[in-house]
Short mmCIF file of C-alpha atoms in Angstrom, two decimals:
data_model
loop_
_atom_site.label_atom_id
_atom_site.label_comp_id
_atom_site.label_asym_id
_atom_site.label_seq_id
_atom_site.Cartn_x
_atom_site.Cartn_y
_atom_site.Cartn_z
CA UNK A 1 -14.01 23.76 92.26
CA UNK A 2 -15.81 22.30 94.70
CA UNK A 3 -19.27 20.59 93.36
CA UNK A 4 -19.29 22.57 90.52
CA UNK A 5 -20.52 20.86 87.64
CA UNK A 6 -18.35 20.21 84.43
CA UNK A 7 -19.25 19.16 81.05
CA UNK A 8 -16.39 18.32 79.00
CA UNK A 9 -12.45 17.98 79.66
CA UNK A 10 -9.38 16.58 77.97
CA UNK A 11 -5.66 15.33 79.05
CA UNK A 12 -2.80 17.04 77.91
CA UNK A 13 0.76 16.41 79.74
CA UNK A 14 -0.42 15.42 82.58
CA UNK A 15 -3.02 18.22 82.71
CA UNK A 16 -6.57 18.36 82.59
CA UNK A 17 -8.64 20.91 80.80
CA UNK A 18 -12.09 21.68 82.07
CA UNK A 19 -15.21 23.40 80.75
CA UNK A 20 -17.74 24.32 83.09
CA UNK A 21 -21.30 25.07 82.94
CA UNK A 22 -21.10 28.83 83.52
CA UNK A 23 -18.29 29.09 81.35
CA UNK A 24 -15.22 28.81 82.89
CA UNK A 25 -12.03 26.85 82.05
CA UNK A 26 -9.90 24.87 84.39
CA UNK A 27 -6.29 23.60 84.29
CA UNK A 28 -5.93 20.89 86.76
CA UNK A 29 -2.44 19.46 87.44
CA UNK A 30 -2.74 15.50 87.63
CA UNK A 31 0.12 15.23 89.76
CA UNK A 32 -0.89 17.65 92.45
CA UNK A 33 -4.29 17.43 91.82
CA UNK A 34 -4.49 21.34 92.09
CA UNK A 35 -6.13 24.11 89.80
CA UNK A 36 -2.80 25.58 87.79
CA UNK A 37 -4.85 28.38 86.30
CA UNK A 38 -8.78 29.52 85.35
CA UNK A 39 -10.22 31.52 82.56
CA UNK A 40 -13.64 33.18 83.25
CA UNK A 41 -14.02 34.06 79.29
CA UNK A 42 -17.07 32.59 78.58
CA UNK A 43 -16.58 29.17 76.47
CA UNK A 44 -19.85 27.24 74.96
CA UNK A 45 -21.02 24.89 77.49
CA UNK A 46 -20.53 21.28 75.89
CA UNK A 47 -17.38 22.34 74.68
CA UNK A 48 -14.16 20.91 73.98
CA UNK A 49 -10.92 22.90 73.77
CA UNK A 50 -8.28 21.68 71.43
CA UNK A 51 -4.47 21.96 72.25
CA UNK A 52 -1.69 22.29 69.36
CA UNK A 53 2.03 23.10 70.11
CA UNK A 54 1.44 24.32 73.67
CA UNK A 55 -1.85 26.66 72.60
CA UNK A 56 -5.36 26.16 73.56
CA UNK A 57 -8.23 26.75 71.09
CA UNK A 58 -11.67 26.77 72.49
CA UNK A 59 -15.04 29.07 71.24
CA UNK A 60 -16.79 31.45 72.69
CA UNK A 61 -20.40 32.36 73.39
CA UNK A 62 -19.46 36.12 71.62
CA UNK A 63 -18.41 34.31 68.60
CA UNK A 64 -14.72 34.44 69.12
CA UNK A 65 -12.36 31.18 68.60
CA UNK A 66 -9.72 31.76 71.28
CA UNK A 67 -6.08 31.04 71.36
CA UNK A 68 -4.77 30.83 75.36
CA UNK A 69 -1.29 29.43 76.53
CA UNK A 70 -1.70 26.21 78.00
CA UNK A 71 0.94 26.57 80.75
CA UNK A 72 -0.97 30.26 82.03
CA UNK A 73 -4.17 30.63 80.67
CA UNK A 74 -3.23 33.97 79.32
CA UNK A 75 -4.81 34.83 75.42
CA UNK A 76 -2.25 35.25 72.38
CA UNK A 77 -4.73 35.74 69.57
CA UNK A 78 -8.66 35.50 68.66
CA UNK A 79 -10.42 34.55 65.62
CA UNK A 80 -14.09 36.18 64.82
CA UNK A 81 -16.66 34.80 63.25
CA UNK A 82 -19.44 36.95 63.39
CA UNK A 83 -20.92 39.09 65.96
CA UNK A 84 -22.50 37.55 69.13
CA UNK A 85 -22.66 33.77 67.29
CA UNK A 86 -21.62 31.15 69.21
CA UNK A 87 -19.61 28.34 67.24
CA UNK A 88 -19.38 24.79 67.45
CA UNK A 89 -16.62 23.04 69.17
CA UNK A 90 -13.16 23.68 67.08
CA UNK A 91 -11.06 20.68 65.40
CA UNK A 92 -7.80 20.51 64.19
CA UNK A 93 -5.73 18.93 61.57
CA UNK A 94 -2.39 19.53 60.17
CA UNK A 95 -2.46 23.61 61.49
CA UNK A 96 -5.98 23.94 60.67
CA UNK A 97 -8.90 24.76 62.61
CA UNK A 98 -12.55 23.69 61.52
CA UNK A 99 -15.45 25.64 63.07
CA UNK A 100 -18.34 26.34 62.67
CA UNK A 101 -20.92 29.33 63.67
CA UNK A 102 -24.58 29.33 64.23
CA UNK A 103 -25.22 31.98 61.15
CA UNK A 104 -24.57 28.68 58.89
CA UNK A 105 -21.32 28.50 58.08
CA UNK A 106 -17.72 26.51 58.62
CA UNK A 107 -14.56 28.18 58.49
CA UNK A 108 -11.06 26.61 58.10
CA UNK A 109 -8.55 28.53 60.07
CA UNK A 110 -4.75 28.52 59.37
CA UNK A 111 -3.10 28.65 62.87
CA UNK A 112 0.49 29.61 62.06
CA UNK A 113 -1.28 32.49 59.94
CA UNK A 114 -4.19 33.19 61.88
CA UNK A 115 -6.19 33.90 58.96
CA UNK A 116 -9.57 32.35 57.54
CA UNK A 117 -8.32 29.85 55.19
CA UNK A 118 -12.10 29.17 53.67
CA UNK A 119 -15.81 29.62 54.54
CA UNK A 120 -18.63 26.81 53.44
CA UNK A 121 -22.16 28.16 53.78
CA UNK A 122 -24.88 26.07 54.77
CA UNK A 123 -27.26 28.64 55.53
CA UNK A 124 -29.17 30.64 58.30
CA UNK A 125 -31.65 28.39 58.93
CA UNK A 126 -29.17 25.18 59.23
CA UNK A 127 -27.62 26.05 62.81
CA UNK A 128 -24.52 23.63 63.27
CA UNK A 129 -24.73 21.23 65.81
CA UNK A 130 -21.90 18.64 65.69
CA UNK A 131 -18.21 18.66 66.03
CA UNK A 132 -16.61 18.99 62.64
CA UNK A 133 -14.48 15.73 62.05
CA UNK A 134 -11.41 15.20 59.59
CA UNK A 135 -10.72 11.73 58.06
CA UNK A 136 -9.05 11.36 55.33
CA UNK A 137 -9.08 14.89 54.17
CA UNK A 138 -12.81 14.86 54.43
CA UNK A 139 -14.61 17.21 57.02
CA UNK A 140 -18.24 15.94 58.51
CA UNK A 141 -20.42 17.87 60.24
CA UNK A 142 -24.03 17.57 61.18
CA UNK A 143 -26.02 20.22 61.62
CA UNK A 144 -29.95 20.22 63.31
CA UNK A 145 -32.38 18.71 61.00
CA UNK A 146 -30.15 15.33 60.43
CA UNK A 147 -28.27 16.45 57.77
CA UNK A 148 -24.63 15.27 57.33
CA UNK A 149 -22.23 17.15 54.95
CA UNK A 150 -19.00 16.07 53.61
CA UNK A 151 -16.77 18.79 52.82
CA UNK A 152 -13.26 18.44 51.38
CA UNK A 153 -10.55 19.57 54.15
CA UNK A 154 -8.39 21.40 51.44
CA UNK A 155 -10.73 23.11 49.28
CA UNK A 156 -13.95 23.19 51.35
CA UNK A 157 -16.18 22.13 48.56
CA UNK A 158 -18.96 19.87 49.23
CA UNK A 159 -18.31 16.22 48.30
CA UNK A 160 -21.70 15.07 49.50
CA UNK A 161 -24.82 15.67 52.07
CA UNK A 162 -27.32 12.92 53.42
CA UNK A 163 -30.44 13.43 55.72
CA UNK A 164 -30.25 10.45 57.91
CA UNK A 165 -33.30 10.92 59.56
CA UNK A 166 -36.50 13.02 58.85
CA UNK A 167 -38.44 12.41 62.19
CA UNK A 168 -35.65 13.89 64.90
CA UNK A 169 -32.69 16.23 65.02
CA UNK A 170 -29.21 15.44 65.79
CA UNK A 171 -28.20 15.31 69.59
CA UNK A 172 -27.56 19.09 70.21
CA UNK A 173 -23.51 19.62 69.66
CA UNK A 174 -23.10 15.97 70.23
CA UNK A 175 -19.71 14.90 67.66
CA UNK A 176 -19.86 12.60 65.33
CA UNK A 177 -17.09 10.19 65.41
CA UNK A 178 -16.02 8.38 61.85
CA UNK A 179 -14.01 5.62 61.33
CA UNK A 180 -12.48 4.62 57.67
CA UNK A 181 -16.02 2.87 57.03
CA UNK A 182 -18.72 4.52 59.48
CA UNK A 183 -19.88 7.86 60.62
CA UNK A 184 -21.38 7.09 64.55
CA UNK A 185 -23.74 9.74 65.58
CA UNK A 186 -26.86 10.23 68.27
CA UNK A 187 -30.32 11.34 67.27
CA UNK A 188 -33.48 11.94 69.03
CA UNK A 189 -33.80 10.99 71.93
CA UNK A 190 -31.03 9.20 73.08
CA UNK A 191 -30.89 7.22 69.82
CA UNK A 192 -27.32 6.61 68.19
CA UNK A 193 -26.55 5.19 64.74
CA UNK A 194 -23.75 3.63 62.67
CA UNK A 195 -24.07 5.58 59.11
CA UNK A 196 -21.83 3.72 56.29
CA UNK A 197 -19.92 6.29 54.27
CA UNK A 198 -20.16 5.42 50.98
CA UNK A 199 -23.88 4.46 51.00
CA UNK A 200 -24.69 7.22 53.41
CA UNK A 201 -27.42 4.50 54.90
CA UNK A 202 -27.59 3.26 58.06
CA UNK A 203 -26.04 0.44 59.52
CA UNK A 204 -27.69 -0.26 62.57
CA UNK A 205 -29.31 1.82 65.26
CA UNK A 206 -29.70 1.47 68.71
CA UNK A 207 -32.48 3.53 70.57
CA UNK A 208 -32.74 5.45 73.62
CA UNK A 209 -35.36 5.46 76.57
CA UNK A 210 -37.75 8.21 77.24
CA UNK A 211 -36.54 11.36 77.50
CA UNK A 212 -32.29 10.05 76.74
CA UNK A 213 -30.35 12.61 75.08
CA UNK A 214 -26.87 11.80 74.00
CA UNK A 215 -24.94 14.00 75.12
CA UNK A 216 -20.77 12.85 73.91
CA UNK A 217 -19.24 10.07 71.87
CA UNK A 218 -15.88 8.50 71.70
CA UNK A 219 -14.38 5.55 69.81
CA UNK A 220 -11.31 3.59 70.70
CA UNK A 221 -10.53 -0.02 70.35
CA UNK A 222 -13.73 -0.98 68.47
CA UNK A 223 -15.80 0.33 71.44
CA UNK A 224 -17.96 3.54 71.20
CA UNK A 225 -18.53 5.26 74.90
CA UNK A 226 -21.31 7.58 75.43
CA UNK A 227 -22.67 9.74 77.92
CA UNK A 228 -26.62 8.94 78.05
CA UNK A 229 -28.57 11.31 80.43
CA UNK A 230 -26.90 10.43 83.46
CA UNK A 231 -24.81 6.92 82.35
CA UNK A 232 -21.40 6.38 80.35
CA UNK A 233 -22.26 3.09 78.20
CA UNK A 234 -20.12 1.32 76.31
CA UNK A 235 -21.37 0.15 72.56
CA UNK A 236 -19.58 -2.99 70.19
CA UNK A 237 -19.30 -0.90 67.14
CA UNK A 238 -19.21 -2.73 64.84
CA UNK A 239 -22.87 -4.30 66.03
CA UNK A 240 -24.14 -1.85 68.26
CA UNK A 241 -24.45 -4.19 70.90
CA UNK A 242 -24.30 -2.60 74.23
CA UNK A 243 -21.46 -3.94 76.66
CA UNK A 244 -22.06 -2.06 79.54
CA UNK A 245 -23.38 0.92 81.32
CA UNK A 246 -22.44 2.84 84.64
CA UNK A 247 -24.00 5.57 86.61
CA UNK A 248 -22.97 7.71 89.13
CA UNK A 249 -23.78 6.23 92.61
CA UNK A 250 -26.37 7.98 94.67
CA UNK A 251 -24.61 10.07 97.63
CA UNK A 252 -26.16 8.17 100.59
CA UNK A 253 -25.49 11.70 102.58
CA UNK A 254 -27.70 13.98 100.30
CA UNK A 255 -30.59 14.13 102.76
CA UNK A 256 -28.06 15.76 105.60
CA UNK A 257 -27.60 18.75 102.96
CA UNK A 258 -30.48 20.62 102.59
CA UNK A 259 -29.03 22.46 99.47
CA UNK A 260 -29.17 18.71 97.92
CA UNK A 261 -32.68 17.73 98.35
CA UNK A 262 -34.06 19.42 95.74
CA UNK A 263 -31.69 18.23 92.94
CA UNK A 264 -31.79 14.99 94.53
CA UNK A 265 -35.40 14.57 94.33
CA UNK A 266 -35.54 15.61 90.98
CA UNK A 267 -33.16 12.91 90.04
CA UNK A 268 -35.44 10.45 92.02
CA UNK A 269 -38.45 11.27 89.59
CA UNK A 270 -36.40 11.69 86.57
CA UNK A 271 -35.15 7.84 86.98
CA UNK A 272 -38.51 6.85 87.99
CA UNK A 273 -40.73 8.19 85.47
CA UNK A 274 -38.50 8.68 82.64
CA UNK A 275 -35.94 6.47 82.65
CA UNK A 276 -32.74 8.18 82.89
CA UNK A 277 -30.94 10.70 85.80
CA UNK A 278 -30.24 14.43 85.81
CA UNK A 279 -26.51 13.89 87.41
CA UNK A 280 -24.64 13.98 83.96
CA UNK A 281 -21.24 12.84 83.31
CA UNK A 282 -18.49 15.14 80.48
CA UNK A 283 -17.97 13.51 77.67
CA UNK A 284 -15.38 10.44 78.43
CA UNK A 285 -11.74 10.76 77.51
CA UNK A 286 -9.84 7.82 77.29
CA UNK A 287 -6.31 7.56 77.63
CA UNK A 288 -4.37 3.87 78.54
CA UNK A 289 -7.43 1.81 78.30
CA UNK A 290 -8.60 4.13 81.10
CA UNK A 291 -11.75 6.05 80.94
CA UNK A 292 -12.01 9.24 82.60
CA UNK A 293 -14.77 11.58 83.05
CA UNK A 294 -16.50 14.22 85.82
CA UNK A 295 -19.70 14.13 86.99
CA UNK A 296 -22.13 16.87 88.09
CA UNK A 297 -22.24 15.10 91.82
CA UNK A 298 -18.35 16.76 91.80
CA UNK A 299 -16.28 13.21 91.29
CA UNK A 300 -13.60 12.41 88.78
CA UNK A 301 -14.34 8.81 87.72
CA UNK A 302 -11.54 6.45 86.24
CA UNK A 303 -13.02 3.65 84.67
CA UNK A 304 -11.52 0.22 83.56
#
């Protein structure tokens, strides 16, 4: 792949799955560190694909939810949504897909069946945003003017909906990630929040610099990890104290490459002036207390 840039991946047996900017999807063997196969269909950029019993599920910028074999890339099935609307990332519980599409609705797919199992409408002009999430039987979403629904998993019936914040909308298809007590989600720019479930209020909120958009989220171990314009931090949740951050380290080659100086210098003024770097990280993935994650300069980063 070169120094391709990559958004978003996740680990399945020893495989990783990779979205890239321009739509392609990589296998990547860990072992031999080789490409096993590539799709070209094109998948929504900040994407992650979702694997149950050996098939891939990942959306499409033509409003198709595809199923492709994880061991060739090849497709076994698609689900439409509507013509030419992208959806959001898909999630899965027990055989069931959640997505959603930009004309305002969520759908829960049956797998096994491949057939719409129910559609909640939230309306044209509430694009989704967010990854739906499923805990305990509940389905959140957040779509672009703040607004958080809970949806029951079986039945798809609203439970309840909360507008969390009236001055700025959610990150752009940033996930929430909820917990048994908290909903964690970014807003603005590069703000993220702990929202308590039953109140629906916030708990605390920890704000961004400048021009920060968070992009990803991920909880494990009491620690949320984020990808910040340009920096994975890591976030007590529980307090929102901020543990630590790390950004990419600046080639010290870039000014031999011509086809670097431009991007490079960019970055320069983008850290200067606003606070925050145009090399972006995927979203992290964390597997054995390890955090992995690409970054546009074309590295794989573990983390400890």
């Amino acid at each position: 792949m070169g120094s391709t840039s990559i958004d978003n991946l996740i680990l399945h047996n020893q495989t990783i799955y990779a979205s890239e900017k321009n739509g392609n999807l990589y296998a990547i063997s860990i072992e031999t560190r080789r490409i096993k196969w590539r799709s070209s269909i094109n998948f929504i950029r900040y994407s992650n694909p979702v694997i149950y019993n050996n098939v891939l599920y990942a959306n499409c910028i033509d409003g198709n939810l595809y199923a492709l074999d994880v061991e060739t890339g090849q497709e076994k099935w698609r689900f439409k949504t509507i013509k030419d609307m992208a959806v959001t990332p898909p999630t899965l519980r027990n055989g069931v897909l959640y997505i959603g599409s930009e004309n305002g609705n969520i759908y829960a797919v049956d797998v096994n069946t491949r057939q719409k199992k129910w559609k909640f409408e939230i309306g044209q002009l509430r694009w989704l945003f967010s990854l739906p999430v499923i805990v305990n039987n509940v389905v959140y979403i957040g779509v672009k003017n703040s607004i958080i629904y809970a949806i029951d998993a079986e039945e798809g019936t609203e439970i309840w909906q909360s507008q969390i914040e009236d001055t700025y909308y959610l990150s752009p298809l940033c996930p929430l990630v909820v917990d048994d007590e908290f909903i964690y989600i970014g807003i603005g720019i590069g703000s993220l929040c702990a929202i308590n479930i039953k109140s629906q209020e916030k708990s605390w909120q920890k704000l961004g610099r400048a021009i920060q958009r968070i992009n990803s989220i991920s909880l494990a171990d009491g620690i949320i990890y984020c990808e910040r314009s340009g920096a994975i931090n890591a976030i007590e949740a529980e307090s929102g104290k901020e543990l630590w951050e790390f950004a990419a380290p600046e080639p010290d080659w870039w000014i031999l490459k011509p086809n670097l100086w431009l991007p490079q210098i960019f970055n320069n003024l983008s850290k200067r002036f606003a606070g925050s770097s145009t090399i972006q990280f995927s979203s992290p993935v964390i597997a054995d207390k390890v955090i992995y994650t690409f970054c546009d300069n074309g590295y794989l980063y573990a983390l400890h």
